[in-house]
Tab-separated table of C-alpha atoms in Angstrom:
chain	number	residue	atom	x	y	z
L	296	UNK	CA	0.000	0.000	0.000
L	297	UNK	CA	1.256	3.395	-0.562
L	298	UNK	CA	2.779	5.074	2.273
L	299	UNK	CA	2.656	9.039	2.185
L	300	UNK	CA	3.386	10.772	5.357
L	301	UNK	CA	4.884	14.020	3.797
L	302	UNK	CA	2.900	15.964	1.045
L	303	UNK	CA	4.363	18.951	-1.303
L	304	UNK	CA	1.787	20.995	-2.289
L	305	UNK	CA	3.338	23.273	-5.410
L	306	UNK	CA	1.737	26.630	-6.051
L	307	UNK	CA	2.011	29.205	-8.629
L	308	UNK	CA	-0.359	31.553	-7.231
L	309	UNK	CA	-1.037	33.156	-10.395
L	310	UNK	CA	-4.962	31.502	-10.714
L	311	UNK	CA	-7.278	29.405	-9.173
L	312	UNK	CA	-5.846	26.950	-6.481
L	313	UNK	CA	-8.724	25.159	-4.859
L	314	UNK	CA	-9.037	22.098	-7.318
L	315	UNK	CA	-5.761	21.286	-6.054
L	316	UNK	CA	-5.308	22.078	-2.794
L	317	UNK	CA	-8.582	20.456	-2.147
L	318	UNK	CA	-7.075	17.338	-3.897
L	319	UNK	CA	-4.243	17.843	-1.493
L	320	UNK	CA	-6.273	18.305	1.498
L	321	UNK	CA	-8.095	15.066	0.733
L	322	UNK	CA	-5.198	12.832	0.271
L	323	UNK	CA	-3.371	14.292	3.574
L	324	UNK	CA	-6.324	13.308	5.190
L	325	UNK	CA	-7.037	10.077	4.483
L	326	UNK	CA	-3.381	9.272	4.811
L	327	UNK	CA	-3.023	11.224	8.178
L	328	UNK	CA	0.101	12.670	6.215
L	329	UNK	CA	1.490	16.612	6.439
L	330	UNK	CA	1.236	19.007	3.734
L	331	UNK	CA	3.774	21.929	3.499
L	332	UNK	CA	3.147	24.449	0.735
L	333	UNK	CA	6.411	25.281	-1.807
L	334	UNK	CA	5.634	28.905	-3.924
L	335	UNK	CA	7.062	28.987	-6.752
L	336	UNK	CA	8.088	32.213	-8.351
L	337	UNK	CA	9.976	33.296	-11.621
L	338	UNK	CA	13.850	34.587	-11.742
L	339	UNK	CA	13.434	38.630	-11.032
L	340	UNK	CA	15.798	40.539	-13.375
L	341	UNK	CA	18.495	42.460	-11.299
L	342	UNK	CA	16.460	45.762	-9.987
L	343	UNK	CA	13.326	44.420	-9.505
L	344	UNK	CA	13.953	42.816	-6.010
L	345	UNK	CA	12.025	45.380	-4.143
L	346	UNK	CA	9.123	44.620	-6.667
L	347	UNK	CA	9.701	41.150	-6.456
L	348	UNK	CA	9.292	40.892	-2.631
L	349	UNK	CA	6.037	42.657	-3.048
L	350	UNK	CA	4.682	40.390	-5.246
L	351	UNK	CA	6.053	37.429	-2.882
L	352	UNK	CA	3.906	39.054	-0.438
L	353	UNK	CA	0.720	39.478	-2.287
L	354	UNK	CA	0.589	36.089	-3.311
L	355	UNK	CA	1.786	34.367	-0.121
L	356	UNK	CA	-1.774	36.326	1.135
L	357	UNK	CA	-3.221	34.260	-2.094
L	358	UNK	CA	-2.512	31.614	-1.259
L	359	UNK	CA	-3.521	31.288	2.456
L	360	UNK	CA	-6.797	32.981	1.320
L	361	UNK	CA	-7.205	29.826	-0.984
L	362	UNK	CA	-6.374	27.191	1.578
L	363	UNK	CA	-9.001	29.189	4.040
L	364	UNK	CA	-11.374	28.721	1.146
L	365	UNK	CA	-10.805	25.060	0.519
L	366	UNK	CA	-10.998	24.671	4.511
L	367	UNK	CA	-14.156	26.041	4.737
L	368	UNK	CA	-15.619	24.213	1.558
L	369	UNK	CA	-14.066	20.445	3.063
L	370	UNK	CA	-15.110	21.836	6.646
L	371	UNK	CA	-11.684	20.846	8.071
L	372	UNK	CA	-10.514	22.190	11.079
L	373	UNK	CA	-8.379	25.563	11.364
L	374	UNK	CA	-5.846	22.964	12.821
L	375	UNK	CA	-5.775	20.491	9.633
L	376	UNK	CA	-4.776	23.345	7.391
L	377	UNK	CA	-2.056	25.106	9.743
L	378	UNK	CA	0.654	24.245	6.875
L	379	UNK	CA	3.830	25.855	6.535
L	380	UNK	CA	3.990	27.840	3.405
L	381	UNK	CA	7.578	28.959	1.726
L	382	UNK	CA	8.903	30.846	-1.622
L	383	UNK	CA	11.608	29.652	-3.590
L	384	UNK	CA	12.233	32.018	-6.795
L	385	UNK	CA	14.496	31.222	-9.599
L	386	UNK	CA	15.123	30.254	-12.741
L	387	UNK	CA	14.185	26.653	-13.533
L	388	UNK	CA	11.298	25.889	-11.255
L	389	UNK	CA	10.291	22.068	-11.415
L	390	UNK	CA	14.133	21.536	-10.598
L	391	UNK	CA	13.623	23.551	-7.882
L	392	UNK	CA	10.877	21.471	-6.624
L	393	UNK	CA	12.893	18.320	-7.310
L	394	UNK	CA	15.897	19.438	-4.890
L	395	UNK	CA	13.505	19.961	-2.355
L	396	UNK	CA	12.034	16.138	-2.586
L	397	UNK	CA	15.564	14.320	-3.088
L	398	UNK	CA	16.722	17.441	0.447
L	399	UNK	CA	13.343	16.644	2.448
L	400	UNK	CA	11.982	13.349	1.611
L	401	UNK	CA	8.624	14.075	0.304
L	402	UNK	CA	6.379	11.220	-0.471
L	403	UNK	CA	4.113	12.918	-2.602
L	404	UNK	CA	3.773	16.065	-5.118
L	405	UNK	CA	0.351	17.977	-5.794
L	406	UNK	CA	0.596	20.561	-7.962
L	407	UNK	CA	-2.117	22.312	-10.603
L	408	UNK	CA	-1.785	22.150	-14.101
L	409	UNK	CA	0.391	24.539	-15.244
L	410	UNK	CA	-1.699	26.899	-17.388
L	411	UNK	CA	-5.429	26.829	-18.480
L	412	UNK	CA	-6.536	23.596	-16.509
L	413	UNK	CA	-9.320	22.519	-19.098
L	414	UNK	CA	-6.620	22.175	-21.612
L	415	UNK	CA	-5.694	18.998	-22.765
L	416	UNK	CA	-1.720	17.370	-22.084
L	417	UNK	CA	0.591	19.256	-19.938
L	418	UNK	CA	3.373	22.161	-20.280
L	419	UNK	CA	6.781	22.312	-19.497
L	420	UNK	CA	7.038	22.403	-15.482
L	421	UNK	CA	4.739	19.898	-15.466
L	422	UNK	CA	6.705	17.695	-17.842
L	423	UNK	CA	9.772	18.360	-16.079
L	424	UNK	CA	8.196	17.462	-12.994
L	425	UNK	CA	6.791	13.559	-14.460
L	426	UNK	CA	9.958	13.108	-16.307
L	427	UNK	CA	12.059	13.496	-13.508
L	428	UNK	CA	11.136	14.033	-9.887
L	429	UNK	CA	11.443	10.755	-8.171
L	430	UNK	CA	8.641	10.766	-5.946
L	431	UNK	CA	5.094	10.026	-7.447
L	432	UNK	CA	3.892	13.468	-9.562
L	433	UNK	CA	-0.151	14.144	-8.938
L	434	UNK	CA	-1.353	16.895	-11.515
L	435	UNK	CA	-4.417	18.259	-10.512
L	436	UNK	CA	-7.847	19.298	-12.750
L	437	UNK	CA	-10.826	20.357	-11.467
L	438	UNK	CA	-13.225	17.752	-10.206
L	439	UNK	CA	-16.810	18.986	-10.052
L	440	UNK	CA	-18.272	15.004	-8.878
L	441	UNK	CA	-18.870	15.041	-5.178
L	442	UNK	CA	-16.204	12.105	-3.755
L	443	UNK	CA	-17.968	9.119	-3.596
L	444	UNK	CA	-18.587	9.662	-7.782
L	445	UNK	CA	-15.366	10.402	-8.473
L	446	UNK	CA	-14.261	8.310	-10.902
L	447	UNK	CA	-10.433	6.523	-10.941
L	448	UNK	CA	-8.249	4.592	-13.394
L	449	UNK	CA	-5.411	2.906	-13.822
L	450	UNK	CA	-3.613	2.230	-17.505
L	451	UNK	CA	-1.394	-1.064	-16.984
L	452	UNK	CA	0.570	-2.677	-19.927
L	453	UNK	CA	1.174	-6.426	-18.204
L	454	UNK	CA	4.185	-7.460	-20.394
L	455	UNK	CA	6.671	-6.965	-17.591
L	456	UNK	CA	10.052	-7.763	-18.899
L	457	UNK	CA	11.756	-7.076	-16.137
L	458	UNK	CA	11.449	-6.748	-12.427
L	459	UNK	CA	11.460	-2.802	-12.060
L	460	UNK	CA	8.232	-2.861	-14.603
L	461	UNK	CA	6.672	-5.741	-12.722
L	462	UNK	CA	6.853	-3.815	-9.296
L	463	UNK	CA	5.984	-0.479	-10.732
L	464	UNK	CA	2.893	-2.424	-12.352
L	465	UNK	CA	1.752	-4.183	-8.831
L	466	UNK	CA	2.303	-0.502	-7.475
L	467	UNK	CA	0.100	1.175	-9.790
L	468	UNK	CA	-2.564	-1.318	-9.483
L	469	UNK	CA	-2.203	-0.925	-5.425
L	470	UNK	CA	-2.180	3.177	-5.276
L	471	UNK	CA	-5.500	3.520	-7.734
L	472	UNK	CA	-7.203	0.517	-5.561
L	473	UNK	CA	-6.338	2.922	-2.336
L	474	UNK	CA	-7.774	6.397	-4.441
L	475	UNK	CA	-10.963	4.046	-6.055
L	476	UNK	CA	-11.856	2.738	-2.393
L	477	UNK	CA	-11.678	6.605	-0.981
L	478	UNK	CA	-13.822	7.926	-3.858
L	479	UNK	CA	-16.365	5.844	-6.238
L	480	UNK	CA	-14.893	2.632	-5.362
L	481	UNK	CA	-14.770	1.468	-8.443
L	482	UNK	CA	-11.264	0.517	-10.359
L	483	UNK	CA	-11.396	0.779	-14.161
L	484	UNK	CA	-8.309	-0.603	-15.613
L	485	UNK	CA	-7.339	0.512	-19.029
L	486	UNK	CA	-5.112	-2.002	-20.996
L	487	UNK	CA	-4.343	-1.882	-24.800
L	488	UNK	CA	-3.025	-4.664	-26.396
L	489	UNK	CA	-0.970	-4.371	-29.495
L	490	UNK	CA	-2.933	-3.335	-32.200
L	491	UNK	CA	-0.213	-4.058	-34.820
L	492	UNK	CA	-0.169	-7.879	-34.425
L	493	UNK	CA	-3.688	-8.402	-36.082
L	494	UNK	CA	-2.292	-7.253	-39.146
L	495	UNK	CA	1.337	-8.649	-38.608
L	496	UNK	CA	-0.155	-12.102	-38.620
L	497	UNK	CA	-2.077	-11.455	-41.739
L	498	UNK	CA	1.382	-10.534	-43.627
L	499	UNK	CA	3.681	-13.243	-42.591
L	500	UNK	CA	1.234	-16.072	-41.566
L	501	UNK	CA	1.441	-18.243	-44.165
L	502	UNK	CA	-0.183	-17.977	-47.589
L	503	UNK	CA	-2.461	-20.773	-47.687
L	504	UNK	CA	-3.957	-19.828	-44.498
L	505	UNK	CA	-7.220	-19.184	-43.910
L	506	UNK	CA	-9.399	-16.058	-42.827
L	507	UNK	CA	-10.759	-18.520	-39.914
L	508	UNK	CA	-6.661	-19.598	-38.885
L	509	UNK	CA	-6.194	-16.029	-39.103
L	510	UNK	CA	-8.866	-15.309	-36.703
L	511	UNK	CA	-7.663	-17.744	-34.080
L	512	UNK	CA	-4.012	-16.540	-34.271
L	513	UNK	CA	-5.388	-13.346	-33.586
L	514	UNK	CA	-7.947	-14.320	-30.498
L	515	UNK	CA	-4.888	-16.605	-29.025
L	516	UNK	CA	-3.068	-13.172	-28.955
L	517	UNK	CA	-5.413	-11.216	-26.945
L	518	UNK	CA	-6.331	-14.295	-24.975
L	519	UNK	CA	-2.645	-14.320	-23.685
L	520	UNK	CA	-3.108	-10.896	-23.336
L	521	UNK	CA	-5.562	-10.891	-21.224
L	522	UNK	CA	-4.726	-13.510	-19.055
L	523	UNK	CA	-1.063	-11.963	-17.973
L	524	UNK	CA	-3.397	-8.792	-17.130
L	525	UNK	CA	-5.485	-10.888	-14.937
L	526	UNK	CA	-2.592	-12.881	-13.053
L	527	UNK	CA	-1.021	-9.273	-12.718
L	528	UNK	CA	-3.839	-8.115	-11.070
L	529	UNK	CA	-4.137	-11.204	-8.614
L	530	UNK	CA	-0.687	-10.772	-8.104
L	531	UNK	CA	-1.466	-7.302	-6.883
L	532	UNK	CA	-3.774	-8.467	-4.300
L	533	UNK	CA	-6.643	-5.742	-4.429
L	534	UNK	CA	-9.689	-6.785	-4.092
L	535	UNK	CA	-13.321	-4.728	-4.666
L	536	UNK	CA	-15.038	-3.708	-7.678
L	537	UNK	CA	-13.132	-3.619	-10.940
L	538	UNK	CA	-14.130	-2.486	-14.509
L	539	UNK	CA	-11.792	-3.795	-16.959
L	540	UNK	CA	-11.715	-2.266	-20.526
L	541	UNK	CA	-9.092	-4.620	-22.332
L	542	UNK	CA	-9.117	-3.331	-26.406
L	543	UNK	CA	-7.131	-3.716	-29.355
L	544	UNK	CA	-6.034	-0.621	-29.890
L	545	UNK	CA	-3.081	2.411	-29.397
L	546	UNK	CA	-2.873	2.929	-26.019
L	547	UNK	CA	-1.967	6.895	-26.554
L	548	UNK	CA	-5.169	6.698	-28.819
L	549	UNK	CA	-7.487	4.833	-26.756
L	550	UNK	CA	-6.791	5.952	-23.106
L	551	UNK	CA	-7.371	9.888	-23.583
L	552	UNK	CA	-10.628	8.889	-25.773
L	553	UNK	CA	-11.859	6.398	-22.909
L	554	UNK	CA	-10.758	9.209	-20.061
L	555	UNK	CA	-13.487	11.903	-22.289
L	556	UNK	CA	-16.222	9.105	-22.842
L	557	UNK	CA	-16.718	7.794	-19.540
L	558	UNK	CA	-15.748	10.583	-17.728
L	559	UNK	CA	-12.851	9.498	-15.547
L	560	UNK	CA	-11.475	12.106	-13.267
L	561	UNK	CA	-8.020	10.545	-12.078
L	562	UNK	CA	-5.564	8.680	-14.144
L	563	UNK	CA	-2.950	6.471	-12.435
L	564	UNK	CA	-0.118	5.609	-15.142
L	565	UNK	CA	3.899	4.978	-14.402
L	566	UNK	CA	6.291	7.243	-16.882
L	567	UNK	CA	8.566	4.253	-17.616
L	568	UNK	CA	12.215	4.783	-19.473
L	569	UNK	CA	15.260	2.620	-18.721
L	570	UNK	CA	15.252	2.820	-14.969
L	571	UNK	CA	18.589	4.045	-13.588
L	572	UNK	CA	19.780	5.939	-16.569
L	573	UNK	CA	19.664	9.358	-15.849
L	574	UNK	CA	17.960	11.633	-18.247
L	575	UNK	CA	15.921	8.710	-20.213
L	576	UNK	CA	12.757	8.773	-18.225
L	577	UNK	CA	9.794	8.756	-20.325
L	578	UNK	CA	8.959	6.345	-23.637
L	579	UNK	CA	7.334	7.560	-26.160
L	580	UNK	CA	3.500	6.025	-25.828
L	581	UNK	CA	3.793	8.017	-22.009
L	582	UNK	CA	4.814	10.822	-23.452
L	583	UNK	CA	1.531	10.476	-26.249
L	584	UNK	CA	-0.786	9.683	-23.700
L	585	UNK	CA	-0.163	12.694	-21.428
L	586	UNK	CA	-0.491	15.342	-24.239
L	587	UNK	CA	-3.905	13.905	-24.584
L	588	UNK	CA	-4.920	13.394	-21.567
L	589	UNK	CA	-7.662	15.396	-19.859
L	590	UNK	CA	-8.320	14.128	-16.604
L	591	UNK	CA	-5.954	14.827	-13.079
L	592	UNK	CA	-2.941	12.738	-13.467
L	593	UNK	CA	-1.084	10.408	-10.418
L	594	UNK	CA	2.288	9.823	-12.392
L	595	UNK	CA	4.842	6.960	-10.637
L	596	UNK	CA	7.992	5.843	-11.726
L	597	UNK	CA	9.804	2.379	-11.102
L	598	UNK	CA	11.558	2.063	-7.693
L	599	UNK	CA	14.913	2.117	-9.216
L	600	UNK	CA	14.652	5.027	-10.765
L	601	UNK	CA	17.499	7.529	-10.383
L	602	UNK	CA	16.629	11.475	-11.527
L	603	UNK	CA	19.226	13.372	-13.299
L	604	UNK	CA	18.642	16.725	-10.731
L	605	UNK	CA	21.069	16.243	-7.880
């Protein structure tokens, strides 16, 4: 199960906080965890300090006026949202942030979208942040469901070829069982397999075989598929109610399209690269998928992954 006992909220200041901090303020809670909040604020050219600290100012008031809103609107106690609220300003933000996990040992960090949060994919903080902070990466969007509608899912790819993918597979599956049971309660899990092998078989099976062979080749595919998914997810040991939406399709295609039609509000995904090699984080089908995406994003790595910021 996940364990999260320190929480970095990241704020910006610069628009509309409660989405996240409420996100924050729910996860702190049913973890028992602590939240502090980081402010993030641009370089300020060489002058402009006495501006600069003025600004600090006015949004440090921001942004305990937001978490006073979200209090009231959760109806926490004054003494649940006592956090401790700092500025860091600088160049280069989201590494920044990262120093601050790898220095303080932060479990968890919430942030808002960067930009216009009905906006589809992400921008470059946010990127930064899921390609390489090593702590789990949750991306907030406004959620308008009250939280026993709120809808969670995982996207799981169960041809684990090594053990780092296996464990960061078992780990996804456990975190969006933990979010599903505090919200909805139910688990969809998302899980493309390869779309290309339908008509691979059809090139290179042999000549003389039939549309019906063809068919069964193809069905034996998805059948192994299917059944790796569902030992995976044994293997996992979560239990409650699961809705499993196993397709033949592109996963970067299919998962933002699924996320808009059924109106999914959280996606749990790992950003997998060659774990341990700093600076090649993220393949390609992640990277697709979270352009797309529209939903609030939990991002994980593998256990063994090392970031490049030191």
């Amino acid at each position: 199960m996940p364990n999260i006992h320190k929480i970095l909220y990241v704020s910006h200041a610069a628009e509309d906080e409660s989405s996240g901090l409420m996100q924050a303020f729910a996860v702190a809670r049913n973890h028992q965890a602590e939240i502090k909040v980081l402010l993030v604020c641009p370089k300020v050219p060489e002058g402009f300090e006495e501006f600069s600290r003025l600004c600090v100012r006015t949004m440090l008031d921001r942004v305990r006026s937001e978490i006073e809103s979200a209090r009231v609107h959760m109806e926490l106690s004054a003494e649940r949202t006592n956090l401790e609220i700092e500025s860091d300003c600088g160049a280069r933000p989201a590494e920044r942030v990262i120093r601050r996990v790898l220095a303080e040992g932060y479990d968890l960090v919430i942030k808002n979208v960067e930009g216009r949060s009905q906006l589809k994919g992400f921008k470059a903080m946010d990127m930064d942040l899921l390609r390489k902070c090593p702590c789990p990466v949750w991306l907030c969007r406004p959620i308008k469901e009250h939280r026993n509608k709120i809808q969670v899912a995982v996207a799981l790819d169960p041809e684990c070829e090594d053990g780092s993918t296996y464990d960061l597979a078992i780990r996804l599956l456990r975190w969006a069982r933990v979010l599903a049971d505090s919200c909805s309660g139910v688990l969809n899990v998302i899980s493309c397999w390869d779309f290309d092998i339908d008509e691979y078989l059809r090139r290179h099976f042999p000549l003389s075989a039939s549309e019906e062979e063809l068919d069964e080749a193809t069905e034996s595919a998805r059948a192994q598929h299917r059944s790796k998914l569902d030992v995976l997810i044994r293997a996992s040991g979560i239990e409650g109610e699961i809705r499993i939406h196993h397709v033949v399709a592109h996963p970067d295609n299919f998962i933002p399209l699924l996320i808009d039609e059924e109106g999914l509000d959280l996606l749990v995904m790992g950003t997998v690269g060659r774990a341990g090699i700093p600076g090649f984080i993220m393949g390609n089908t992640a990277e697709n998928i979270l352009q797309k995406v529209s939903c609030s994003l939990l991002a994980l790595k593998p256990s063994d992954f090392v970031s490049p910021i030191k």
